[in-house]
């Protein structure tokens, strides 16, 4: 391992780190833009540090970072966690769209290589059966919740804890619609994903 590290092109490695952290800084600033319509104004340094902390948390426990950064900003700026999680969900929806866009560009630009990968891929036995079973279970659960929603809402724990939390998520999710600086949000999103692309690209050099 140390032999590999010694042979690394330091310029490319440092450039990748700089691009990676530039994306984190931009993510922190973009998050602040989502929180402004909810009348929350965290300090720039705190929102950037919270995003940085999320990556550290992900290194320890995969996918824990989103909750960790909400908890961190809740501690430093006193913003309700449900509002924070709602804005994080909004971010994830936007990032998922960007991911699909990058995948589409990659597929169009590398159709031949992609078809070779598909031809050489074998699905496990009964894979489709498990997929269909999972879809049926999900749909059945959703239908049951819709039918029994009035009874479920009357449960004390749901009424006191779950419903207010979900309403807070809804407010956070809607923050992107009430945002005044949508152009700034889009610019940060494009910058973040450009950094993601180039931080990987320079590593291949």
XYZ file of C-alpha atoms in Angstrom:
205
model
C 0.000 0.000 0.000
C 2.785 2.433 0.916
C 4.491 1.643 -2.405
C 1.361 2.703 -4.266
C 1.100 5.881 -2.177
C 4.719 6.804 -2.953
C 4.016 6.563 -6.698
C 0.922 8.793 -6.610
C 1.100 12.001 -8.660
C 0.866 14.527 -5.816
C -0.475 17.308 -8.052
C -3.426 15.163 -9.212
C -4.144 13.952 -5.670
C -4.123 17.477 -4.194
C -6.243 18.791 -7.083
C -8.793 16.061 -6.416
C -8.882 16.929 -2.692
C -9.337 20.639 -3.474
C -12.185 19.901 -5.889
C -13.790 17.565 -3.363
C -13.729 20.141 -0.601
C -14.928 22.875 -2.968
C -18.014 20.682 -3.539
C -18.501 20.378 0.244
C -18.277 24.168 0.694
C -20.746 24.717 -2.157
C -23.068 22.106 -0.623
C -23.031 23.948 2.692
C -23.865 27.260 1.007
C -26.630 25.625 -1.070
C -28.136 24.113 2.079
C -28.295 27.548 3.673
C -30.268 28.775 0.625
C -32.862 26.042 1.233
C -33.206 26.947 4.909
C -33.734 30.673 4.322
C -37.419 30.347 3.175
C -38.095 28.556 6.503
C -36.739 31.613 8.378
C -33.613 29.751 9.487
C -30.275 31.479 8.965
C -27.402 29.279 10.120
C -23.856 30.593 9.892
C -22.075 29.682 6.664
C -19.224 28.092 8.600
C -21.653 25.925 10.597
C -23.565 24.650 7.556
C -20.308 23.860 5.708
C -18.866 22.136 8.803
C -22.077 20.115 9.214
C -21.810 18.862 5.613
C -18.136 17.989 6.229
C -19.181 16.117 9.366
C -21.700 14.108 7.315
C -18.881 12.717 5.157
C -16.932 11.747 8.262
C -20.028 9.986 9.658
C -20.521 8.142 6.348
C -16.961 6.818 6.634
C -17.833 5.274 9.995
C -21.466 4.211 9.381
C -22.553 4.236 5.709
C -25.554 6.503 4.907
C -25.629 7.957 8.433
C -24.244 11.283 7.262
C -27.550 12.942 6.371
C -28.928 12.450 9.873
C -25.555 13.367 11.411
C -25.355 16.722 9.628
C -28.922 17.585 10.639
C -28.089 16.749 14.259
C -24.907 18.849 14.043
C -26.688 21.956 12.699
C -29.471 21.452 15.226
C -26.862 21.607 17.991
C -25.024 24.675 16.661
C -27.955 26.778 15.388
C -31.036 25.303 17.091
C -32.867 24.523 13.828
C -35.573 21.810 14.160
C -34.366 18.452 12.837
C -37.582 17.838 10.864
C -37.042 21.050 8.861
C -33.414 20.097 8.267
C -34.303 16.572 7.118
C -36.960 17.980 4.778
C -34.388 20.178 3.052
C -31.938 17.254 2.885
C -34.609 15.140 1.141
C -35.079 17.995 -1.335
C -31.330 18.049 -1.954
C -31.301 14.301 -2.500
C -34.130 14.492 -5.068
C -32.221 17.186 -6.997
C -28.965 15.214 -6.765
C -30.732 12.058 -7.942
C -31.913 13.930 -11.047
C -28.339 15.111 -11.653
C -27.055 11.553 -11.196
C -29.549 10.270 -13.793
C -28.434 13.050 -16.166
C -24.759 12.084 -15.773
C -25.635 8.401 -16.263
C -27.561 9.240 -19.441
C -24.604 11.219 -20.806
C -22.261 8.329 -19.912
C -24.529 5.763 -21.609
C -24.933 7.826 -24.780
C -21.190 8.455 -24.944
C -20.229 4.821 -24.250
C -23.044 2.744 -25.730
C -20.767 0.007 -27.057
C -18.978 -0.550 -23.736
C -22.284 -0.474 -21.871
C -23.775 -3.184 -24.099
C -20.710 -5.368 -23.480
C -21.239 -5.058 -19.728
C -24.947 -5.949 -20.086
C -24.157 -8.985 -22.277
C -21.671 -10.280 -19.703
C -23.970 -9.827 -16.704
C -25.874 -12.760 -15.201
C -28.672 -12.148 -12.724
C -28.929 -14.441 -9.671
C -31.579 -17.159 -9.781
C -35.077 -16.041 -8.717
C -33.947 -12.380 -8.824
C -37.093 -11.235 -10.651
C -39.293 -13.185 -8.233
C -37.797 -11.315 -5.289
C -38.196 -7.973 -7.087
C -41.861 -8.677 -7.842
C -42.451 -9.866 -4.261
C -40.823 -6.711 -2.876
C -42.946 -4.477 -5.124
C -46.142 -6.288 -4.122
C -45.274 -5.970 -0.417
C -44.525 -2.246 -0.810
C -47.747 -1.556 -2.698
C -49.793 -3.607 -0.203
C -48.259 -1.705 2.724
C -48.982 1.645 1.060
C -52.599 0.680 0.333
C -53.072 -0.495 3.948
C -51.730 2.834 5.296
C -54.050 4.806 2.986
C -57.110 2.760 4.005
C -56.311 2.859 7.740
C -54.843 6.389 7.838
C -57.700 7.846 9.941
C -57.267 5.166 12.607
C -53.480 5.430 12.491
C -53.568 9.216 13.008
C -55.699 8.779 16.154
C -52.947 6.750 17.874
C -51.459 9.021 20.542
C -47.796 8.479 19.617
C -48.511 9.053 15.929
C -50.610 12.144 16.666
C -48.099 13.729 19.068
C -44.768 12.687 17.537
C -45.093 11.354 13.984
C -47.597 13.806 12.440
C -45.753 17.005 13.542
C -42.481 15.488 12.360
C -43.958 14.659 8.923
C -45.409 18.176 8.649
C -41.951 19.565 9.399
C -40.505 17.357 6.657
C -43.161 18.682 4.294
C -42.200 22.287 5.114
C -38.551 21.487 4.504
C -39.356 19.709 1.252
C -41.403 22.678 0.003
C -38.578 25.126 0.774
C -37.227 24.822 -2.758
C -40.556 26.133 -4.136
C -40.454 29.202 -1.860
C -36.788 29.915 -2.505
C -36.153 33.350 -3.998
C -32.642 32.625 -5.296
C -33.420 29.588 -7.472
C -30.715 30.574 -9.984
C -28.119 30.513 -7.224
C -29.335 27.076 -6.101
C -29.075 25.709 -9.661
C -25.601 27.251 -10.099
C -24.368 25.605 -6.891
C -25.862 22.261 -7.986
C -24.077 22.400 -11.347
C -20.826 23.452 -9.647
C -21.062 20.606 -7.103
C -21.535 17.983 -9.792
C -18.794 19.469 -11.976
C -16.470 19.137 -8.966
C -17.592 15.530 -8.438
C -16.822 14.726 -12.074
C -13.409 16.410 -12.209
C -12.263 15.158 -8.780
C -12.694 11.636 -10.194
C -11.268 12.540 -13.600
C -7.958 13.940 -12.274
C -7.455 10.769 -10.210
C -7.415 8.715 -13.429
C -4.530 10.885 -14.620
